[in-house]
PDB file of C-alpha atoms and ligand atoms in Angstrom:
ATOM      1  CA  MET E   1      65.432 115.890  74.637  1.00  0.00           C
ATOM      2  CA  SER E   2      68.899 116.792  72.206  1.00  0.00           C
ATOM      3  CA  ASP E   3      71.175 114.968  74.819  1.00  0.00           C
ATOM      4  CA  ALA E   4      68.501 111.577  74.762  1.00  0.00           C
ATOM      5  CA  LEU E   5      68.193 111.912  70.848  1.00  0.00           C
ATOM      6  CA  GLU E   6      72.339 112.258  70.703  1.00  0.00           C
ATOM      7  CA  SER E   7      72.557 109.053  72.820  1.00  0.00           C
ATOM      8  CA  ARG E   8      69.582 107.339  70.826  1.00  0.00           C
ATOM      9  CA  ASP E   9      70.486 103.818  69.730  1.00  0.00           C
ATOM     10  CA  PRO E  10      68.878 103.115  66.608  1.00  0.00           C
ATOM     11  CA  HIS E  11      67.877  99.375  67.507  1.00  0.00           C
ATOM     12  CA  CYS E  12      66.883  99.979  70.777  1.00  0.00           C
ATOM     13  CA  LEU E  13      63.113  99.351  71.285  1.00  0.00           C
ATOM     14  CA  PHE E  14      62.782 102.075  74.192  1.00  0.00           C
ATOM     15  CA  CYS E  15      64.894 104.598  72.247  1.00  0.00           C
ATOM     16  CA  LYS E  16      62.090 104.277  69.641  1.00  0.00           C
ATOM     17  CA  ILE E  17      59.202 104.339  72.468  1.00  0.00           C
ATOM     18  CA  VAL E  18      61.234 107.684  73.523  1.00  0.00           C
ATOM     19  CA  SER E  19      61.344 109.205  70.149  1.00  0.00           C
ATOM     20  CA  LYS E  20      57.222 108.268  69.523  1.00  0.00           C
ATOM     21  CA  GLU E  21      58.764 105.812  66.743  1.00  0.00           C
ATOM     22  CA  ILE E  22      56.695 103.323  68.389  1.00  0.00           C
ATOM     23  CA  PRO E  23      53.868 104.048  70.410  1.00  0.00           C
ATOM     24  CA  ALA E  24      52.973 103.479  73.913  1.00  0.00           C
ATOM     25  CA  ALA E  25      50.429 104.585  76.543  1.00  0.00           C
ATOM     26  CA  GLU E  26      52.541 107.026  77.846  1.00  0.00           C
ATOM     27  CA  VAL E  27      51.487 108.741  81.361  1.00  0.00           C
ATOM     28  CA  ALA E  28      54.438 110.784  82.057  1.00  0.00           C
ATOM     29  CA  ARG E  29      57.135 112.431  80.406  1.00  0.00           C
ATOM     30  CA  THR E  30      59.936 114.729  82.447  1.00  0.00           C
ATOM     31  CA  GLU E  31      62.657 116.304  81.460  1.00  0.00           C
ATOM     32  CA  GLY E  32      64.941 113.757  81.927  1.00  0.00           C
ATOM     33  CA  ALA E  33      62.483 110.506  81.648  1.00  0.00           C
ATOM     34  CA  ILE E  34      59.567 108.674  80.144  1.00  0.00           C
ATOM     35  CA  VAL E  35      57.014 106.637  81.862  1.00  0.00           C
ATOM     36  CA  PHE E  36      54.804 104.149  80.097  1.00  0.00           C
ATOM     37  CA  LYS E  37      52.337 101.332  80.550  1.00  0.00           C
ATOM     38  CA  ASP E  38      54.348  97.675  80.374  1.00  0.00           C
ATOM     39  CA  VAL E  39      52.666  95.935  77.170  1.00  0.00           C
ATOM     40  CA  HIS E  40      52.427  92.455  79.765  1.00  0.00           C
ATOM     41  CA  PRO E  41      51.561  94.006  83.127  1.00  0.00           C
ATOM     42  CA  LYS E  42      51.955  92.008  85.932  1.00  0.00           C
ATOM     43  CA  ALA E  43      50.382  93.798  88.159  1.00  0.00           C
ATOM     44  CA  PRO E  44      46.866  95.974  88.214  1.00  0.00           C
ATOM     45  CA  THR E  45      49.656  98.965  87.800  1.00  0.00           C
ATOM     46  CA  HIS E  46      52.772  97.883  85.776  1.00  0.00           C
ATOM     47  CA  LEU E  47      54.382 101.330  84.941  1.00  0.00           C
ATOM     48  CA  LEU E  48      58.023 101.509  83.057  1.00  0.00           C
ATOM     49  CA  VAL E  49      60.436 104.681  84.187  1.00  0.00           C
ATOM     50  CA  VAL E  50      62.666 105.158  81.162  1.00  0.00           C
ATOM     51  CA  PRO E  51      65.454 107.591  81.088  1.00  0.00           C
ATOM     52  CA  LEU E  52      65.491 109.411  77.980  1.00  0.00           C
ATOM     53  CA  ARG E  53      68.913 109.129  77.235  1.00  0.00           C
ATOM     54  CA  HIS E  54      70.021 105.700  76.074  1.00  0.00           C
ATOM     55  CA  ALA E  55      71.888 103.464  78.907  1.00  0.00           C
ATOM     56  CA  ALA E  56      71.915  99.521  78.739  1.00  0.00           C
ATOM     57  CA  ASN E  57      71.118  99.042  82.319  1.00  0.00           C
ATOM     58  CA  LEU E  58      71.549 100.216  86.154  1.00  0.00           C
ATOM     59  CA  GLY E  59      75.681 100.295  86.168  1.00  0.00           C
ATOM     60  CA  GLU E  60      75.813 101.902  82.717  1.00  0.00           C
ATOM     61  CA  PHE E  61      73.465 104.822  83.875  1.00  0.00           C
ATOM     62  CA  THR E  62      74.851 105.503  86.916  1.00  0.00           C
ATOM     63  CA  ALA E  63      78.383 105.172  85.551  1.00  0.00           C
ATOM     64  CA  THR E  64      77.643 107.969  83.217  1.00  0.00           C
ATOM     65  CA  ALA E  65      74.720 110.103  84.316  1.00  0.00           C
ATOM     66  CA  ALA E  66      74.959 113.073  87.043  1.00  0.00           C
ATOM     67  CA  ASN E  67      73.844 111.939  90.603  1.00  0.00           C
ATOM     68  CA  HIS E  68      70.811 114.173  90.310  1.00  0.00           C
ATOM     69  CA  GLU E  69      69.752 112.097  87.417  1.00  0.00           C
ATOM     70  CA  VAL E  70      69.840 108.863  88.951  1.00  0.00           C
ATOM     71  CA  GLY E  71      67.862 110.512  91.967  1.00  0.00           C
ATOM     72  CA  ASP E  72      64.971 112.105  89.996  1.00  0.00           C
ATOM     73  CA  LEU E  73      64.559 108.924  88.095  1.00  0.00           C
ATOM     74  CA  PHE E  74      64.095 106.945  91.552  1.00  0.00           C
ATOM     75  CA  ALA E  75      62.003 109.841  92.632  1.00  0.00           C
ATOM     76  CA  LEU E  76      59.656 109.526  89.882  1.00  0.00           C
ATOM     77  CA  ALA E  77      59.218 106.105  90.300  1.00  0.00           C
ATOM     78  CA  SER E  78      58.368 106.738  93.758  1.00  0.00           C
ATOM     79  CA  LYS E  79      55.586 109.144  92.712  1.00  0.00           C
ATOM     80  CA  MET E  80      54.213 106.720  90.228  1.00  0.00           C
ATOM     81  CA  GLY E  81      54.106 103.996  93.031  1.00  0.00           C
ATOM     82  CA  ARG E  82      52.511 106.294  95.319  1.00  0.00           C
ATOM     83  CA  GLU E  83      49.978 107.730  92.866  1.00  0.00           C
ATOM     84  CA  ALA E  84      49.099 104.345  91.725  1.00  0.00           C
ATOM     85  CA  GLY E  85      46.693 104.129  95.489  1.00  0.00           C
ATOM     86  CA  GLY E  86      47.532 100.871  96.959  1.00  0.00           C
ATOM     87  CA  ASP E  87      48.955  99.993 100.356  1.00  0.00           C
ATOM     88  CA  GLY E  88      52.136 100.099  99.049  1.00  0.00           C
ATOM     89  CA  TYR E  89      54.495  99.503  95.473  1.00  0.00           C
ATOM     90  CA  ARG E  90      57.477  97.483  94.479  1.00  0.00           C
ATOM     91  CA  ILE E  91      60.155  98.921  92.105  1.00  0.00           C
ATOM     92  CA  VAL E  92      62.298  96.241  90.494  1.00  0.00           C
ATOM     93  CA  VAL E  93      65.304  96.675  88.030  1.00  0.00           C
ATOM     94  CA  ASN E  94      66.455  93.759  86.012  1.00  0.00           C
ATOM     95  CA  GLU E  95      70.092  93.435  85.072  1.00  0.00           C
ATOM     96  CA  GLY E  96      71.788  91.262  83.157  1.00  0.00           C
ATOM     97  CA  PRO E  97      70.373  87.282  82.169  1.00  0.00           C
ATOM     98  CA  ASP E  98      70.237  86.284  85.599  1.00  0.00           C
ATOM     99  CA  ALA E  99      67.805  88.673  86.843  1.00  0.00           C
ATOM    100  CA  GLY E 100      65.674  88.242  83.428  1.00  0.00           C
ATOM    101  CA  GLN E 101      66.397  91.402  81.882  1.00  0.00           C
ATOM    102  CA  THR E 102      65.182  91.021  78.254  1.00  0.00           C
ATOM    103  CA  VAL E 103      65.121  95.108  77.148  1.00  0.00           C
ATOM    104  CA  PHE E 104      68.808  96.713  77.324  1.00  0.00           C
ATOM    105  CA  HIS E 105      68.000 100.426  77.564  1.00  0.00           C
ATOM    106  CA  LEU E 106      67.363 100.902  81.547  1.00  0.00           C
ATOM    107  CA  HIS E 107      64.152 100.869  82.845  1.00  0.00           C
ATOM    108  CA  LEU E 108      62.551 100.897  86.390  1.00  0.00           C
ATOM    109  CA  HIS E 109      59.381  98.584  86.727  1.00  0.00           C
ATOM    110  CA  VAL E 110      56.959 100.284  89.144  1.00  0.00           C
ATOM    111  CA  LEU E 111      54.512  97.393  90.072  1.00  0.00           C
ATOM    112  CA  ALA E 112      51.363  98.042  92.385  1.00  0.00           C
ATOM    113  CA  GLY E 113      47.495  97.109  92.992  1.00  0.00           C
ATOM    114  CA  ARG E 114      48.257  93.835  94.642  1.00  0.00           C
ATOM    115  CA  ALA E 115      50.059  92.175  97.517  1.00  0.00           C
ATOM    116  CA  MET E 116      53.295  90.817  96.115  1.00  0.00           C
ATOM    117  CA  SER E 117      55.310  87.728  97.716  1.00  0.00           C
ATOM    118  CA  TRP E 118      59.135  87.512  98.668  1.00  0.00           C
ATOM    119  CA  PRO E 119      61.561  86.479  97.626  1.00  0.00           C
ATOM    120  CA  PRO E 120      60.896  87.035  93.804  1.00  0.00           C
ATOM    121  CA  GLY E 121      61.912  84.133  91.508  1.00  0.00           C
TER     122      GLY E 121
HETATM  123  P1  5GP R 201      62.991  93.523  81.649  1.00  0.00           P
HETATM  124  O1  5GP R 201      62.780  91.931  81.675  1.00  0.00           O
HETATM  125  O2  5GP R 201      63.633  93.932  81.194  1.00  0.00           O
HETATM  126  O3  5GP R 201      63.027  93.805  82.922  1.00  0.00           O
HETATM  127  O4  5GP R 201      61.774  94.171  81.404  1.00  0.00           O
HETATM  128  C1  5GP R 201      61.259  94.196  79.852  1.00  0.00           C
HETATM  129  C2  5GP R 201      59.883  95.323  80.053  1.00  0.00           C
HETATM  130  O5  5GP R 201      59.125  95.790  78.874  1.00  0.00           O
HETATM  131  C3  5GP R 201      58.789  93.744  80.126  1.00  0.00           C
HETATM  132  O6  5GP R 201      57.951  93.700  81.535  1.00  0.00           O
HETATM  133  C4  5GP R 201      58.208  93.634  78.970  1.00  0.00           C
HETATM  134  O7  5GP R 201      56.653  93.056  78.854  1.00  0.00           O
HETATM  135  C5  5GP R 201      58.195  95.419  78.587  1.00  0.00           C
HETATM  136  N1  5GP R 201      58.072  95.495  76.738  1.00  0.00           N
HETATM  137  C6  5GP R 201      58.911  94.697  76.133  1.00  0.00           C
HETATM  138  N2  5GP R 201      58.003  95.328  75.159  1.00  0.00           N
HETATM  139  C7  5GP R 201      57.237  96.316  75.038  1.00  0.00           C
HETATM  140  C8  5GP R 201      56.628  97.139  74.238  1.00  0.00           C
HETATM  141  O8  5GP R 201      57.120  97.105  72.784  1.00  0.00           O
HETATM  142  N3  5GP R 201      55.813  98.230  75.041  1.00  0.00           N
HETATM  143  C9  5GP R 201      55.394  98.067  76.546  1.00  0.00           C
HETATM  144  N4  5GP R 201      54.981  99.513  76.550  1.00  0.00           N
HETATM  145  N5  5GP R 201      56.124  97.496  76.845  1.00  0.00           N
HETATM  146  C10 5GP R 201      57.332  96.625  76.559  1.00  0.00           C
HETATM  147 ZN1   ZN R 202      67.722 103.071  74.213  1.00  0.00          ZN
END
């Protein structure tokens, strides 16, 4: 957690959720990550898996994180998707304007609870 606080960006929305300065519907917290409900859910289950440490996107995170941190983040997202209890789930990471990223602190979307189409829009 001290690591996360050291890397905190004072202007970042998800850093403020990590530090509880802004409330969120938290469903899990591990040594390296927090999971909370997306405020505008796009599926019956829509969770965000967010590293405690600030990184703007997946590229920045993977360039600076230990391999186990990346693995732990995906393992946590997979656990959340399985626990949602449906017949499958989807993990989405948007990076950059073309992908529609709006919050520049890495987050894995975990979507579950309905059938989804492919390709995404
Ligand atoms: P992105 O577009 O960057 O991939 O996803 C950002 C996500 O964060 C969106 O799905 C949006 O609904 C969610 N979000 C934005 N602001 C808040 C907030 O204040 N609280 C929560 N829980 N989710 C948020
Ligand atoms: Zn941040």
